[in-house]
Amino acid sequence: MTNTIEVAPLGKKDFVSDQSVRWCPGCGDYAILAQTQKNMPTFGRKKEDFVFISGIGCSSRFPYYMNTYGFHSIHGRALPIASGVKLANPDLSVWVVTGDGDALSIGGNHFIHALRRNMDLNVLLFNNRIYGLTKGQYSPTSEVGKVTKASPFGSIDYPLNPPALALGSQATFVARTIDRWQSHLASILKRSYQHSGSSFTEIYQNCNIFNDGAYAPYTGADKLDNVIELEHGKPMVFAKGSKGIRLDGFTPTVVSMDDYSLDDLLVHDESNLDLANIISNWTSHPILPEPIGVIYCVDKPTYNKKVDEQISAAVEKLGPGDFNKLLNSGDTWIVE
Amino acid sequence: MPKTTKTLDLAVIRFAGDSGDGMQLTGGRFTDTAAVLGNDLSTLPDYPAEIRAPAGSLAGVSAFQIQFSSKEIHTPGDVPGVLVAMNPAALKVHLPELILGGTIILNTDAFSKKNLSLAGFESNPLEDGSLEENYKVFSIEMNKMVTHACEGMDLPAKMVLRSRNLFALGVLYWMYDRPLEPTENWLETKFAKKPAIAEANKRALNAGYNYGDTAEIFTTRYKIEKAILPPGKYRNINGNYATALGVLAAGEKAKMNLFYGGYPITPASDILHALSSWKQFGVKTFQAEDEIAGITSAIGAAFAGNLAVTATSGPGVALKSEALGLALITELPLLVINVQRGGPSTGLPTKTEQSDLLQAMYGRNGEAPIPIIAAATPGDCFFAAYEASRIALKYMTPVFLLTDGYLANGSEPWKIPSLEALAEIETNFIKVLPKEDEIYHPYNRDAKTLGRPWAIPGVPGLEHRIGGLEKKDGIGNVSYDPDNHHEMTMIRQEKVNRIANELPATEIIGEDKGDLLILSWGGACGSARSATEQLQEDGFSVSQVNLRWINPFPKDLGNILTQFKKVLIPEINNGQLIKLIRAEYLIDAQGYNVVRGKPLRASLLVEKAKELIG
């Protein structure tokens, strides 16, 4: 008979480090941190198996506040560092915390390549559409015309659309959530965790100092009129059931439920890439609601798994490596 | 006509032809045969950066030089005594370096009007008598010869002609009395799936050999006996392969998983190629999206407990420099290999240079000391890579290994070591929380090495955070405290300094005092050694020291330097080690600096040394 030791289940406090949190009061990062600390213990995984990797920016301080293994690295490079961690030890649950500047500007190259490889990483992109840590310059997701210290006459940069970029990079999990939508945020974290492969989650995060109210339409009193929660297999309905989305050819249109029934609406299918591409283009759309939830999710063998499979295949075919044999291979000769 | 045989101590041969003429293959086969015969040898492949420059052009000339000898040698030879020129462009490019009175073997079939014009010859040198005045010229219609040899074979004429390099090789094998079997065996294996190609090449090889034997133009053949080398089992090895073997050896010895993250770059890519073929050893190689991802993936693997390696050349190091600082401040072990090439910028990608020493030493923001070790010969790349890995793991630091294009692609006979004989590797892994601590302190250092403990993700109870922000020594929290920053700056330097405590006494070639010390490092070692031996033979009071560790310098170096009236530092750069030596030891060292993308010529270094001695 084996002795089982009673282990107290992990709770939020187990994931809270001894470091005092130094984000600005009111920052959206607090909410994301709290949900992560609260929900991670429910994933049923040992705390020592979680690793948080970040680059540079406000969001990248995140690992210091998680009582897990963590690495606060250099600007833009969290993804390749995380890839190295995952390849070295595929048993770990590796999380990347990054921002719109870190992931999409200086780290843009790593972003597209980590996703296309389907490296088994969880990427949380805190998108506040501003450079916060450098005190307020426009970012690659800032809207055209944004007035900042670096764009006193308005930004002339067209913004990137993160989910569209992720899909174009062949990510196998693409989702969006919002800092103030706490239970939604929690459910997306769990979905990301459950997905094997590169998981990309964009989190709309308010920077109350340099870009306050950027997401007010999605978090204010009329938020339900402006946001659609995607649910796999469910018709696309929003605004408390008063509006729906139909597809007219390739063009989505908003319809009134006074005129249509649920059966007439577009049904969400997470595994449909064409649909995911269409949905990703609703980002900041003048007419269509802002989509949140899992936009796309499919299974595909991961890079890290294939690395291990190639190694196993080589060992099976050639036997485990014999170093002295390798040293003595090729044309050799004896000098007496 | 009777043929005579002369015995020589050594010979230097250069094969030169168009990029498509297979000169690297030809040189490689000659090398392997010389190795199997027991000659000491040293090689210098010299190929263009373009994969296939226009046929017949000067830019497209590819060459391979080998020095082989019955004595111990240290370089591929300053200049060749025999030049094989497969076309006019090859003759044009390489004739200026052939010694006066040397031998030229030509494929006259390639001396068409078009090729002569592409090579910039105004008149045909085969006809105007200009060559015969100064050289022994053997003009052979090689195209015709191989066509004849392959008569009756069902191969297109173009394929047949591609074997003319083997014909030239056959002629050389006859001249130097070498067996054909090793090359024939190699051809059979290489073209196992294309027996007709193997056959055509073998016929061309034999035709060349028989041509030497029967044609009346050749009157003398040469014999070069086997060299007296230390007893043991040998193989021929080039620097990049030796480097890859060295890091694999470190992983095997330390019983650690090996991770390589890198991006393809000339002349370092062969390290990636070798390591990615060793999957049965569990080696994980990651061809990243860029140089930065190459090093940062390795940093991630180091954080997770692997022996982490990245290799590149100078432009790649420039891109990696911010990440080098991260590896340094997080005190993670990391091996960074720079196979130096001609710079600046893209420079001379396929040529050798030693011009990244100061980049390795200082090329980062902040006070960021990184240990530097330099390999001295192709075979030494193995030991230098092993040693660099060992120091990285023991001291918890990134380490630079400097090799160069010449070492990387050049080869030499290599006495095969055994894994058992290599130095033990100490690591800093920690598996349980020390009793006296409530939480894990990632910067709680080893008193002797100053290396920090290495707790890796997955180990319970040692969860911690590291990063690029300055940390409080010991506990490892982010710290902006001025005194702590000063202290950490000093600790990071002291950690490098302490490596000197375990360096062996510096080897001096020659007397430990005298008129002149030639102080070399890296790939210039061979030229410096040859020059030293020549000077000593000529009766001069000259010794040589080759520096293996450049950061830190060995502790006995200062004392050694003071025992010589003059110090000469030969480098393939505009004077880099010399700046470090002058700054550290306040001596009036003199430089010998030639930056031609090629190894230094020992004979010219001898001249420089004589001039200095006066």
CSV table of N, CA, C and O in Angstrom, one decimal, chain B residues 153-214:
chain,number,residue,atom,x,y,z
B,153,MET,N,31.1,5.3,-72.6
B,153,MET,CA,30.2,5.4,-71.4
B,153,MET,C,28.9,6.1,-71.8
B,153,MET,O,29.0,7.1,-72.6
B,154,ASP,N,27.8,5.7,-71.3
B,154,ASP,CA,26.5,6.3,-71.6
B,154,ASP,C,26.3,7.6,-70.7
B,154,ASP,O,25.4,7.6,-69.9
B,155,LEU,N,27.1,8.6,-70.9
B,155,LEU,CA,27.0,9.8,-70.1
B,155,LEU,C,27.1,11.0,-71.0
B,155,LEU,O,27.9,11.0,-72.0
B,156,PRO,N,26.3,12.0,-70.8
B,156,PRO,CA,26.4,13.2,-71.6
B,156,PRO,C,27.8,13.8,-71.5
B,156,PRO,O,28.4,13.7,-70.4
B,157,ALA,N,28.2,14.5,-72.6
B,157,ALA,CA,29.6,15.0,-72.6
B,157,ALA,C,29.8,16.0,-71.4
B,157,ALA,O,30.9,16.0,-70.8
B,158,LYS,N,28.8,16.7,-71.1
B,158,LYS,CA,28.9,17.7,-70.0
B,158,LYS,C,29.3,17.1,-68.7
B,158,LYS,O,30.1,17.6,-67.9
B,159,MET,N,28.6,15.9,-68.4
B,159,MET,CA,28.9,15.2,-67.2
B,159,MET,C,30.3,14.6,-67.2
B,159,MET,O,31.0,14.6,-66.2
B,160,VAL,N,30.7,14.1,-68.3
B,160,VAL,CA,32.1,13.6,-68.5
B,160,VAL,C,33.1,14.7,-68.1
B,160,VAL,O,34.0,14.5,-67.3
B,161,LEU,N,32.9,15.9,-68.7
B,161,LEU,CA,33.8,16.9,-68.5
B,161,LEU,C,33.9,17.4,-67.0
B,161,LEU,O,34.9,17.9,-66.6
B,162,ARG,N,32.8,17.1,-66.3
B,162,ARG,CA,32.9,17.5,-64.9
B,162,ARG,C,33.9,16.7,-64.0
B,162,ARG,O,34.2,17.0,-62.9
B,163,SER,N,34.4,15.6,-64.6
B,163,SER,CA,35.4,14.8,-63.9
B,163,SER,C,36.8,15.3,-64.1
B,163,SER,O,37.7,14.6,-63.7
B,164,ARG,N,37.0,16.4,-64.8
B,164,ARG,CA,38.4,16.8,-65.2
B,164,ARG,C,39.2,17.2,-63.9
B,164,ARG,O,40.4,17.1,-63.9
B,165,ASN,N,38.5,17.6,-62.8
B,165,ASN,CA,39.2,17.8,-61.6
B,165,ASN,C,39.9,16.6,-61.1
B,165,ASN,O,41.0,16.6,-60.5
B,166,LEU,N,39.2,15.4,-61.3
B,166,LEU,CA,39.8,14.2,-60.9
B,166,LEU,C,41.0,13.8,-61.7
B,166,LEU,O,42.0,13.2,-61.2
B,167,PHE,N,41.0,14.2,-63.0
B,167,PHE,CA,42.2,14.0,-63.8
B,167,PHE,C,43.3,14.8,-63.3
B,167,PHE,O,44.4,14.3,-63.1
B,168,ALA,N,43.1,16.1,-62.9
B,168,ALA,CA,44.2,16.9,-62.4
B,168,ALA,C,44.7,16.3,-61.1
B,168,ALA,O,45.9,16.2,-60.8
B,169,LEU,N,43.8,15.7,-60.3
B,169,LEU,CA,44.2,15.1,-59.0
B,169,LEU,C,45.0,13.9,-59.3
B,169,LEU,O,46.0,13.6,-58.6
B,170,GLY,N,44.7,13.1,-60.4
B,170,GLY,CA,45.4,11.9,-60.7
B,170,GLY,C,46.9,12.3,-61.1
B,170,GLY,O,47.8,11.6,-60.7
B,171,VAL,N,47.0,13.4,-61.8
B,171,VAL,CA,48.4,13.9,-62.2
B,171,VAL,C,49.2,14.2,-60.9
B,171,VAL,O,50.3,13.8,-60.8
B,172,LEU,N,48.5,14.9,-60.0
B,172,LEU,CA,49.2,15.2,-58.7
B,172,LEU,C,49.6,14.0,-57.9
B,172,LEU,O,50.6,13.9,-57.3
B,173,TYR,N,48.7,13.0,-57.9
B,173,TYR,CA,48.9,11.7,-57.2
B,173,TYR,C,50.2,11.1,-57.8
B,173,TYR,O,51.0,10.5,-57.1
B,174,TRP,N,50.3,11.1,-59.1
B,174,TRP,CA,51.5,10.5,-59.7
B,174,TRP,C,52.7,11.3,-59.3
B,174,TRP,O,53.7,10.7,-58.9
B,175,MET,N,52.6,12.6,-59.4
B,175,MET,CA,53.8,13.5,-59.1
B,175,MET,C,54.3,13.2,-57.7
B,175,MET,O,55.5,13.3,-57.4
B,176,TYR,N,53.4,13.0,-56.7
B,176,TYR,CA,53.8,12.8,-55.3
B,176,TYR,C,53.7,11.4,-54.9
B,176,TYR,O,53.7,11.1,-53.7
B,177,ASP,N,53.6,10.5,-55.8
B,177,ASP,CA,53.6,9.1,-55.5
B,177,ASP,C,52.6,8.7,-54.5
B,177,ASP,O,52.9,8.1,-53.4
B,178,ARG,N,51.3,9.0,-54.7
B,178,ARG,CA,50.3,8.7,-53.8
B,178,ARG,C,49.4,7.6,-54.3
B,178,ARG,O,49.2,7.5,-55.5
B,179,PRO,N,48.8,6.8,-53.5
B,179,PRO,CA,47.9,5.7,-54.0
B,179,PRO,C,46.5,6.3,-54.4
B,179,PRO,O,46.1,7.4,-53.9
B,180,LEU,N,45.8,5.7,-55.3
B,180,LEU,CA,44.5,6.1,-55.8
B,180,LEU,C,43.4,5.5,-54.9
B,180,LEU,O,42.3,6.0,-55.0
B,181,GLU,N,43.7,4.4,-54.2
B,181,GLU,CA,42.6,3.7,-53.6
B,181,GLU,C,41.7,4.5,-52.7
B,181,GLU,O,40.5,4.4,-52.7
B,182,PRO,N,42.3,5.3,-51.8
B,182,PRO,CA,41.4,6.0,-50.9
B,182,PRO,C,40.4,6.9,-51.6
B,182,PRO,O,39.2,7.0,-51.3
B,183,THR,N,40.9,7.5,-52.7
B,183,THR,CA,39.9,8.4,-53.5
B,183,THR,C,38.9,7.5,-54.2
B,183,THR,O,37.7,7.9,-54.3
B,184,GLU,N,39.4,6.4,-54.8
B,184,GLU,CA,38.4,5.5,-55.5
B,184,GLU,C,37.4,5.0,-54.5
B,184,GLU,O,36.2,5.0,-54.9
B,185,ASN,N,37.8,4.6,-53.4
B,185,ASN,CA,36.8,4.2,-52.4
B,185,ASN,C,35.8,5.2,-52.0
B,185,ASN,O,34.6,5.0,-51.9
B,186,TRP,N,36.3,6.4,-51.9
B,186,TRP,CA,35.5,7.6,-51.5
B,186,TRP,C,34.4,7.8,-52.6
B,186,TRP,O,33.3,8.1,-52.3
B,187,LEU,N,34.9,7.8,-53.9
B,187,LEU,CA,34.0,8.0,-55.0
B,187,LEU,C,32.9,7.0,-55.0
B,187,LEU,O,31.7,7.3,-55.3
B,188,GLU,N,33.3,5.7,-54.7
B,188,GLU,CA,32.3,4.7,-54.8
B,188,GLU,C,31.2,4.9,-53.7
B,188,GLU,O,30.0,4.7,-54.0
B,189,THR,N,31.6,5.4,-52.5
B,189,THR,CA,30.6,5.6,-51.5
B,189,THR,C,29.8,6.9,-51.8
B,189,THR,O,28.6,6.9,-51.7
B,190,LYS,N,30.5,7.9,-52.2
B,190,LYS,CA,29.8,9.2,-52.5
B,190,LYS,C,28.8,9.0,-53.6
B,190,LYS,O,27.7,9.6,-53.5
B,191,PHE,N,29.1,8.3,-54.7
B,191,PHE,CA,28.2,8.2,-55.8
B,191,PHE,C,27.6,6.8,-55.9
B,191,PHE,O,27.4,6.2,-57.0
B,192,ALA,N,27.4,6.2,-54.7
B,192,ALA,CA,26.8,4.8,-54.6
B,192,ALA,C,25.6,4.7,-55.5
B,192,ALA,O,25.3,3.7,-56.1
B,193,LYS,N,24.8,5.8,-55.5
B,193,LYS,CA,23.5,5.7,-56.2
B,193,LYS,C,23.7,6.2,-57.6
B,193,LYS,O,22.7,6.1,-58.4
B,194,LYS,N,24.8,6.6,-58.0
B,194,LYS,CA,25.1,7.0,-59.4
B,194,LYS,C,26.4,6.4,-59.9
B,194,LYS,O,27.4,7.1,-60.0
B,195,PRO,N,26.3,5.1,-60.1
B,195,PRO,CA,27.6,4.3,-60.4
B,195,PRO,C,28.3,4.9,-61.7
B,195,PRO,O,29.5,4.8,-61.8
B,196,ALA,N,27.5,5.4,-62.6
B,196,ALA,CA,28.1,5.9,-63.9
B,196,ALA,C,29.0,7.1,-63.5
B,196,ALA,O,30.1,7.3,-64.1
B,197,ILE,N,28.6,8.0,-62.6
B,197,ILE,CA,29.4,9.1,-62.2
B,197,ILE,C,30.6,8.7,-61.5
B,197,ILE,O,31.7,9.2,-61.8
B,198,ALA,N,30.5,7.7,-60.6
B,198,ALA,CA,31.6,7.2,-59.9
B,198,ALA,C,32.6,6.6,-60.9
B,198,ALA,O,33.8,6.9,-60.8
B,199,GLU,N,32.1,5.9,-61.9
B,199,GLU,CA,33.0,5.3,-62.9
B,199,GLU,C,33.8,6.3,-63.7
B,199,GLU,O,35.0,6.2,-63.9
B,200,ALA,N,33.0,7.4,-64.2
B,200,ALA,CA,33.7,8.4,-65.0
B,200,ALA,C,34.8,9.1,-64.1
B,200,ALA,O,35.9,9.3,-64.7
B,201,ASN,N,34.5,9.4,-62.9
B,201,ASN,CA,35.5,10.0,-62.0
B,201,ASN,C,36.7,9.1,-61.8
B,201,ASN,O,37.8,9.6,-61.8
B,202,LYS,N,36.4,7.9,-61.6
B,202,LYS,CA,37.6,6.9,-61.4
B,202,LYS,C,38.4,6.8,-62.7
B,202,LYS,O,39.7,6.8,-62.6
B,203,ARG,N,37.7,6.8,-63.8
B,203,ARG,CA,38.5,6.7,-65.1
B,203,ARG,C,39.3,8.0,-65.3
B,203,ARG,O,40.5,7.9,-65.7
B,204,ALA,N,38.8,9.1,-64.9
B,204,ALA,CA,39.5,10.4,-65.1
B,204,ALA,C,40.7,10.4,-64.1
B,204,ALA,O,41.8,10.8,-64.5
B,205,LEU,N,40.5,9.9,-62.9
B,205,LEU,CA,41.6,9.9,-61.9
B,205,LEU,C,42.7,9.0,-62.4
B,205,LEU,O,43.9,9.4,-62.4
B,206,ASN,N,42.4,7.8,-62.9
B,206,ASN,CA,43.4,6.9,-63.4
B,206,ASN,C,44.1,7.5,-64.7
B,206,ASN,O,45.3,7.3,-64.8
B,207,ALA,N,43.2,8.1,-65.5
B,207,ALA,CA,43.8,8.7,-66.7
B,207,ALA,C,44.9,9.7,-66.4
B,207,ALA,O,46.0,9.8,-67.0
B,208,GLY,N,44.6,10.6,-65.3
B,208,GLY,CA,45.5,11.6,-64.9
B,208,GLY,C,46.8,10.9,-64.4
B,208,GLY,O,47.9,11.4,-64.7
B,209,TYR,N,46.6,9.9,-63.6
B,209,TYR,CA,47.8,9.2,-63.0
B,209,TYR,C,48.6,8.6,-64.1
B,209,TYR,O,49.9,8.8,-64.2
B,210,ASN,N,48.0,7.9,-65.0
B,210,ASN,CA,48.7,7.3,-66.1
B,210,ASN,C,49.4,8.3,-67.1
B,210,ASN,O,50.4,8.0,-67.6
B,211,TYR,N,48.7,9.4,-67.2
B,211,TYR,CA,49.3,10.5,-68.0
B,211,TYR,C,50.7,10.9,-67.4
B,211,TYR,O,51.7,11.0,-68.2
B,212,GLY,N,50.7,11.0,-66.1
B,212,GLY,CA,51.9,11.4,-65.4
B,212,GLY,C,53.0,10.3,-65.7
B,212,GLY,O,54.2,10.6,-65.9
B,213,ASP,N,52.5,9.1,-65.6
B,213,ASP,CA,53.4,8.0,-65.7
B,213,ASP,C,54.0,7.9,-67.1
B,213,ASP,O,55.2,7.6,-67.3
B,214,THR,N,53.2,8.1,-68.1
B,214,THR,CA,53.7,7.8,-69.5
B,214,THR,C,54.1,9.0,-70.3
B,214,THR,O,54.9,8.9,-71.2
